[in-house]
Amino acid sequence: QVQLVESGGGSVQAGGSLRLSCAVSGYTDGNPYMAWFRQAPGKGREGIATVDNHGTTGYAEAVKGRFTISKDYAKNTLFLQMNSLKPEDTAMYYCAADRIWWWLLPKYAYWGQGTLVTVSS
């Protein structure tokens, strides 16, 4: 059974930083492609960062230059370093994984339960 568990969310003031983690367990089909999504209240799920098995990354324009996605392949853990946070970054953040690279589309097969990030002005 594949499980993704996010951690690292919290409350921070605008301009601050947070680092999210996503621990993957039970995935037996090699190294999965992974991504971070977020969903603000009343809005749809938005893909914000993704990474393939060779370290190639992609970002949504809204976070480019502020957020960095990385993966520890040995520990099968995904990270999202978030700097220069803005109030509009407030959302539930989810990690996702699949054997297909869906880029920033919310079509990944496996999802975590989410971790809440709140940015105050």
Tab-separated table of C-alpha atoms in Angstrom:
chain	number	residue	atom	x	y	z
A	1	GLN	CA	0.000	0.000	0.000
A	2	VAL	CA	1.479	3.304	-1.112
A	3	GLN	CA	1.453	6.065	1.482
A	4	LEU	CA	2.493	9.691	1.184
A	5	VAL	CA	2.765	11.707	4.386
A	6	GLU	CA	3.354	15.453	4.290
A	7	SER	CA	4.774	17.505	7.141
A	8	GLY	CA	6.245	20.926	7.742
A	9	GLY	CA	3.230	23.152	7.322
A	10	GLY	CA	2.435	25.945	9.746
A	11	SER	CA	1.811	29.631	10.175
A	12	VAL	CA	4.340	32.212	9.047
A	13	GLN	CA	4.418	35.925	8.335
A	14	ALA	CA	4.748	37.267	4.829
A	15	GLY	CA	8.343	37.134	3.663
A	16	GLY	CA	9.091	34.080	5.781
A	17	SER	CA	10.070	30.560	4.795
A	18	LEU	CA	8.855	27.022	5.340
A	19	ARG	CA	10.122	23.633	4.222
A	20	LEU	CA	7.606	20.913	3.474
A	21	SER	CA	8.452	17.219	3.425
A	22	CYS	CA	6.666	14.258	1.900
A	23	ALA	CA	7.689	10.773	2.960
A	24	VAL	CA	6.822	7.975	0.521
A	25	SER	CA	6.407	4.378	1.623
A	26	GLY	CA	5.147	1.205	0.006
A	27	TYR	CA	6.004	2.252	-3.567
A	28	THR	CA	7.584	-0.723	-5.307
A	29	ASP	CA	7.648	0.399	-8.964
A	30	GLY	CA	11.060	2.085	-8.956
A	31	ASN	CA	11.306	5.816	-8.267
A	32	PRO	CA	8.010	7.642	-8.802
A	33	TYR	CA	7.577	10.951	-10.524
A	34	MET	CA	6.397	13.455	-7.933
A	35	ALA	CA	4.801	16.850	-7.578
A	36	TRP	CA	3.473	19.378	-5.101
A	37	PHE	CA	-0.020	20.797	-5.371
A	38	ARG	CA	-1.964	23.263	-3.302
A	39	GLN	CA	-5.593	24.113	-2.797
A	40	ALA	CA	-6.772	27.373	-1.320
A	41	PRO	CA	-10.254	27.686	0.213
A	42	GLY	CA	-12.865	27.878	-2.525
A	43	LYS	CA	-10.364	27.188	-5.307
A	44	GLY	CA	-9.298	24.215	-7.358
A	45	ARG	CA	-6.166	22.135	-6.862
A	46	GLU	CA	-3.144	23.849	-8.422
A	47	GLY	CA	0.064	22.138	-9.444
A	48	ILE	CA	3.043	24.203	-8.319
A	49	ALA	CA	6.218	22.114	-8.580
A	50	THR	CA	7.291	18.799	-10.021
A	51	VAL	CA	10.429	16.694	-10.431
A	52	ASP	CA	11.284	13.706	-12.621
A	53	ASN	CA	13.623	10.807	-11.948
A	54	HIS	CA	16.641	12.661	-13.323
A	55	GLY	CA	16.227	15.835	-11.303
A	56	THR	CA	14.478	17.847	-13.980
A	57	THR	CA	12.079	20.269	-12.315
A	58	GLY	CA	9.117	22.368	-13.334
A	59	TYR	CA	7.280	25.185	-11.580
A	60	ALA	CA	4.118	27.170	-11.874
A	61	GLU	CA	4.667	30.837	-12.639
A	62	ALA	CA	3.141	31.806	-9.300
A	63	VAL	CA	5.990	30.188	-7.354
A	64	LYS	CA	8.915	30.268	-9.784
A	65	GLY	CA	11.984	31.809	-8.176
A	66	ARG	CA	10.559	31.476	-4.660
A	67	PHE	CA	9.929	27.735	-4.239
A	68	THR	CA	12.382	24.884	-4.812
A	69	ILE	CA	11.440	21.226	-5.178
A	70	SER	CA	13.961	18.517	-4.394
A	71	LYS	CA	14.035	14.815	-3.655
A	72	ASP	CA	16.180	12.595	-1.484
A	73	TYR	CA	16.113	9.405	-3.551
A	74	ALA	CA	17.816	7.349	-0.845
A	75	LYS	CA	15.178	8.254	1.732
A	76	ASN	CA	12.338	8.463	-0.816
A	77	THR	CA	11.383	11.865	0.538
A	78	LEU	CA	10.214	14.896	-1.422
A	79	PHE	CA	10.830	18.447	-0.240
A	80	LEU	CA	9.490	21.891	-1.050
A	81	GLN	CA	11.515	24.848	0.157
A	82	MET	CA	9.263	27.898	0.186
A	83	ASN	CA	10.836	31.328	0.523
A	84	SER	CA	9.445	34.854	0.321
A	85	LEU	CA	6.016	33.561	1.241
A	86	LYS	CA	2.987	35.702	0.438
A	87	PRO	CA	-0.535	35.695	1.908
A	88	GLU	CA	-1.776	34.280	-1.400
A	89	ASP	CA	0.350	31.181	-0.770
A	90	THR	CA	-2.051	30.228	2.023
A	91	ALA	CA	-3.458	26.801	1.149
A	92	MET	CA	-3.449	23.108	1.913
A	93	TYR	CA	-0.360	21.623	0.298
A	94	TYR	CA	-0.343	18.086	-1.084
A	95	CYS	CA	2.320	15.844	-2.539
A	96	ALA	CA	1.561	13.354	-5.279
A	97	ALA	CA	3.322	10.442	-6.967
A	98	ASP	CA	2.906	8.194	-9.979
A	99	ARG	CA	4.856	6.045	-12.480
A	100	ILE	CA	3.738	8.529	-15.167
A	101	TRP	CA	4.998	12.099	-15.146
A	102	TRP	CA	1.852	14.211	-15.262
A	103	TRP	CA	3.867	17.418	-14.922
A	104	LEU	CA	1.581	19.811	-12.995
A	105	LEU	CA	-1.708	18.136	-13.861
A	106	PRO	CA	-3.643	16.660	-10.923
A	107	LYS	CA	-3.711	13.171	-12.466
A	108	TYR	CA	-1.196	11.474	-10.173
A	109	ALA	CA	-2.329	8.150	-8.744
A	110	TYR	CA	-1.165	8.627	-5.185
A	111	TRP	CA	-1.774	11.581	-2.857
A	112	GLY	CA	-0.940	12.585	0.677
A	113	GLN	CA	-3.414	13.970	3.176
A	114	GLY	CA	-2.063	17.497	2.989
A	115	THR	CA	-0.368	19.968	5.287
A	116	LEU	CA	-1.723	23.450	5.928
A	117	VAL	CA	0.318	26.569	5.221
A	118	THR	CA	-0.973	29.911	6.476
A	119	VAL	CA	0.802	33.148	5.576
A	120	SER	CA	-0.247	36.314	7.367
A	121	SER	CA	0.389	39.835	6.177
